[in-house]
XYZ file of C-alpha atoms in Angstrom:
258
model
C -32.204 60.581 -2.768
C -33.031 63.754 -4.737
C -31.512 66.032 -2.078
C -28.577 63.743 -1.330
C -26.069 65.805 -3.286
C -22.305 65.363 -3.398
C -20.702 68.524 -2.018
C -17.107 69.425 -2.872
C -15.946 72.843 -1.688
C -18.620 75.239 -2.984
C -19.914 72.875 -5.685
C -22.818 70.422 -5.571
C -23.528 67.444 -7.822
C -26.547 65.162 -7.990
C -24.501 62.271 -9.341
C -21.899 60.538 -7.190
C -20.272 58.895 -10.189
C -17.319 60.672 -11.803
C -16.050 59.320 -15.116
C -12.969 59.706 -17.262
C -12.610 60.353 -20.972
C -9.679 58.148 -21.994
C -9.328 54.751 -23.688
C -12.591 54.830 -25.645
C -12.700 53.484 -29.201
C -13.990 56.847 -30.414
C -15.108 60.221 -29.132
C -18.667 59.321 -30.149
C -18.665 56.235 -27.913
C -17.175 58.298 -25.085
C -19.893 60.909 -25.444
C -22.689 58.333 -25.349
C -21.167 56.430 -22.423
C -20.849 59.583 -20.321
C -24.484 60.370 -21.015
C -25.535 56.838 -20.005
C -23.533 57.091 -16.771
C -25.499 60.080 -15.537
C -22.234 61.661 -14.387
C -22.018 65.429 -14.042
C -18.257 65.643 -13.472
C -15.848 64.388 -16.139
C -12.070 64.116 -15.870
C -9.810 65.202 -18.710
C -6.082 64.400 -18.750
C -4.569 67.750 -19.700
C -1.238 66.332 -20.874
C -3.125 64.214 -23.426
C -5.351 66.969 -24.816
C -4.248 69.663 -27.258
C -6.006 72.706 -25.829
C -5.049 74.769 -28.883
C -7.077 72.500 -31.174
C -10.477 73.185 -29.656
C -12.959 73.398 -32.472
C -10.845 71.073 -34.627
C -12.347 67.745 -33.574
C -10.692 67.549 -30.172
C -12.050 65.668 -27.182
C -13.445 68.867 -25.694
C -15.717 69.318 -28.724
C -17.649 66.253 -27.567
C -18.335 67.515 -24.040
C -21.260 69.843 -23.424
C -19.737 72.343 -21.001
C -23.194 73.551 -19.993
C -23.992 70.016 -18.841
C -20.721 68.702 -17.440
C -18.162 70.059 -15.012
C -14.682 69.414 -16.391
C -12.216 68.115 -13.820
C -8.701 68.617 -15.255
C -6.389 65.760 -14.399
C -2.608 65.908 -14.015
C -2.214 62.283 -15.163
C 1.260 61.507 -16.444
C 3.032 63.931 -14.090
C 5.925 62.446 -12.102
C 6.974 65.492 -10.096
C 5.187 68.122 -8.038
C 6.513 70.819 -10.359
C 5.093 69.080 -13.437
C 1.717 68.648 -11.785
C 1.548 72.277 -10.676
C 2.435 73.521 -14.185
C -0.209 71.275 -15.728
C -2.902 72.488 -13.325
C -1.960 76.096 -14.037
C -2.207 75.435 -17.785
C -5.701 73.996 -17.385
C -6.882 77.015 -15.427
C -5.320 79.460 -17.881
C -7.119 77.639 -20.698
C -10.395 78.336 -18.903
C -11.233 74.746 -18.005
C -11.561 74.893 -14.220
C -10.003 75.860 -10.921
C -10.757 72.330 -9.753
C -8.060 69.754 -10.351
C -7.692 66.036 -9.897
C -4.107 66.030 -8.714
C -1.886 63.103 -9.637
C 1.824 62.882 -8.921
C 2.927 59.414 -9.974
C 5.826 57.768 -8.193
C 6.258 54.533 -10.135
C 5.710 53.868 -13.830
C 4.800 50.191 -13.427
C 2.283 50.389 -10.579
C 1.243 54.037 -11.075
C 1.168 54.410 -7.312
C 1.334 58.025 -6.149
C 4.491 59.769 -4.975
C 3.272 60.851 -1.550
C 6.018 63.418 -0.963
C 5.396 65.077 -4.326
C 1.631 64.881 -3.844
C 1.758 66.689 -0.515
C 4.055 69.358 -1.954
C 1.865 69.968 -5.018
C -1.299 70.046 -2.899
C 0.153 72.732 -0.646
C 1.209 74.881 -3.618
C -2.060 74.577 -5.529
C -4.248 75.250 -2.495
C -2.292 78.465 -1.897
C -2.875 79.353 -5.556
C -6.631 79.098 -5.044
C -7.280 75.696 -6.619
C -9.913 73.229 -5.428
C -7.609 70.229 -5.099
C -8.768 66.610 -5.283
C -5.626 64.511 -4.803
C -5.320 60.903 -5.971
C -3.588 59.067 -3.159
C -2.875 55.625 -1.784
C -5.244 54.078 0.754
C -3.228 55.361 3.718
C -5.244 57.180 6.403
C -2.173 59.137 7.565
C -1.577 60.579 4.091
C -5.283 61.306 3.685
C -5.296 63.315 6.905
C -2.182 65.259 5.862
C -3.831 66.134 2.564
C -6.927 67.380 4.359
C -4.781 69.463 6.716
C -3.098 71.060 3.682
C -6.482 72.162 2.378
C -7.503 69.429 -0.069
C -11.226 69.678 -0.853
C -11.507 65.886 -1.009
C -9.250 62.846 -0.886
C -9.245 60.166 -3.564
C -7.761 56.897 -2.286
C -7.199 54.123 -4.788
C -9.266 50.962 -4.537
C -6.581 49.072 -6.474
C -3.909 50.024 -9.041
C -5.123 52.225 -11.916
C -6.787 50.193 -14.664
C -6.330 46.879 -12.826
C -10.030 46.109 -12.343
C -9.217 44.337 -9.077
C -11.916 46.100 -7.094
C -11.592 47.339 -3.522
C -8.530 45.445 -2.267
C -8.418 46.946 1.214
C -11.905 47.973 2.364
C -10.681 48.323 5.947
C -8.285 51.138 5.067
C -11.047 52.907 3.155
C -13.233 52.694 6.262
C -10.454 54.100 8.433
C -9.942 56.976 5.995
C -13.671 57.714 6.180
C -13.357 57.936 9.964
C -10.155 60.014 9.804
C -11.086 62.875 7.458
C -14.091 65.169 7.253
C -13.762 66.063 3.544
C -15.416 63.869 0.882
C -13.743 60.537 0.177
C -13.856 59.518 -3.481
C -12.670 56.013 -4.320
C -10.507 56.324 -7.415
C -8.917 53.576 -9.515
C -9.284 49.811 -9.550
C -13.021 49.438 -10.118
C -13.711 46.607 -12.566
C -17.442 46.070 -12.548
C -20.672 47.331 -11.011
C -20.369 45.355 -7.780
C -17.026 47.050 -7.041
C -18.688 50.456 -7.273
C -21.520 49.316 -5.021
C -19.078 48.023 -2.404
C -17.232 51.335 -2.391
C -20.465 53.223 -1.812
C -21.705 50.758 0.817
C -18.502 51.397 2.761
C -19.567 55.035 2.966
C -17.497 56.582 0.184
C -18.950 59.863 -1.020
C -18.358 59.078 -4.694
C -16.519 56.782 -7.106
C -14.320 57.798 -10.028
C -13.644 55.397 -12.883
C -12.493 55.269 -16.490
C -11.143 51.913 -17.666
C -14.015 49.895 -16.175
C -16.401 51.626 -18.567
C -14.178 52.433 -21.547
C -12.607 48.971 -21.577
C -15.842 47.001 -21.238
C -17.119 44.944 -24.182
C -20.176 47.195 -24.197
C -19.159 50.576 -22.721
C -22.661 52.016 -22.955
C -24.234 49.158 -21.016
C -21.452 49.240 -18.423
C -21.828 52.999 -17.998
C -25.501 52.540 -17.235
C -24.738 49.652 -14.875
C -22.248 51.821 -12.994
C -24.833 54.556 -12.639
C -27.266 52.206 -10.926
C -24.511 50.530 -8.896
C -23.417 53.823 -7.345
C -27.003 54.821 -6.640
C -27.810 51.418 -5.089
C -24.668 51.419 -2.951
C -25.374 54.895 -1.644
C -28.986 54.037 -0.826
C -27.930 50.813 0.934
C -25.322 52.715 2.971
C -27.898 55.252 4.084
C -30.407 52.501 4.851
C -27.974 50.761 7.210
C -27.248 47.078 6.687
C -28.015 44.395 9.259
C -25.076 43.204 11.381
C -23.240 40.074 10.293
C -23.806 37.036 12.549
C -22.219 33.626 12.727
C -25.488 31.757 13.278
C -28.955 31.921 11.772
C -31.672 34.228 13.037
C -35.249 33.309 12.197
C -36.827 35.837 9.865
C -40.303 34.960 11.105
C -41.192 35.483 14.804
C -41.913 32.360 16.868
C -43.967 34.112 19.517
C -47.714 33.907 19.155
C -47.638 30.837 16.913
C -50.578 28.453 17.235
C -49.546 25.019 18.438
């Protein structure tokens, strides 16, 4: 597993778990949970961070930039124009030319606005960004995003923060067959088994925030998620046995002494 790196554009990561930085009880708990998770890429919602206050006890003070790759996030943007401006701000602030692109279409469900997402992806790719768009679990949209130059696609497993797990594994499998860029399951993970299922399906990585930050013990859950992603990836590569309706003896009958 040591050489089984996650490759996104020209970047490589040993960990296939990406974690967020929101909803923690304190920055100290966030810092410790990220460390326990083993993640190397960390998302930061730019609209919720005061970039001018770096060095004044801001979230960014608790992230070792020599250890973690910051993935700016356009969370809270409801139009393509808003998302593009937010991504530009993050790059100008020196955070990254990578961006987790969100264009939200509905305040209640937080489902993506596909039209706005495609538009923003096209603009940001032309501006030289490495774009990782958060999208619904639609293979057609995923393929369009790839064709526009997205470096990965990030289909939701379930609504953001719902903890419902992978609600439509069949669509995730179709997306994996449809695109050649990395597929990162984003949103909806509730516990370790959800992360394992995503990886067993063949997803290249899993991104989560609430499942860790909202757990009773965030540090323990972060560690559990680390092992869950690793186990799911290893099981996927190992190749599971086919499902059968009837039993198959695990011990051979041939050569038995009567």
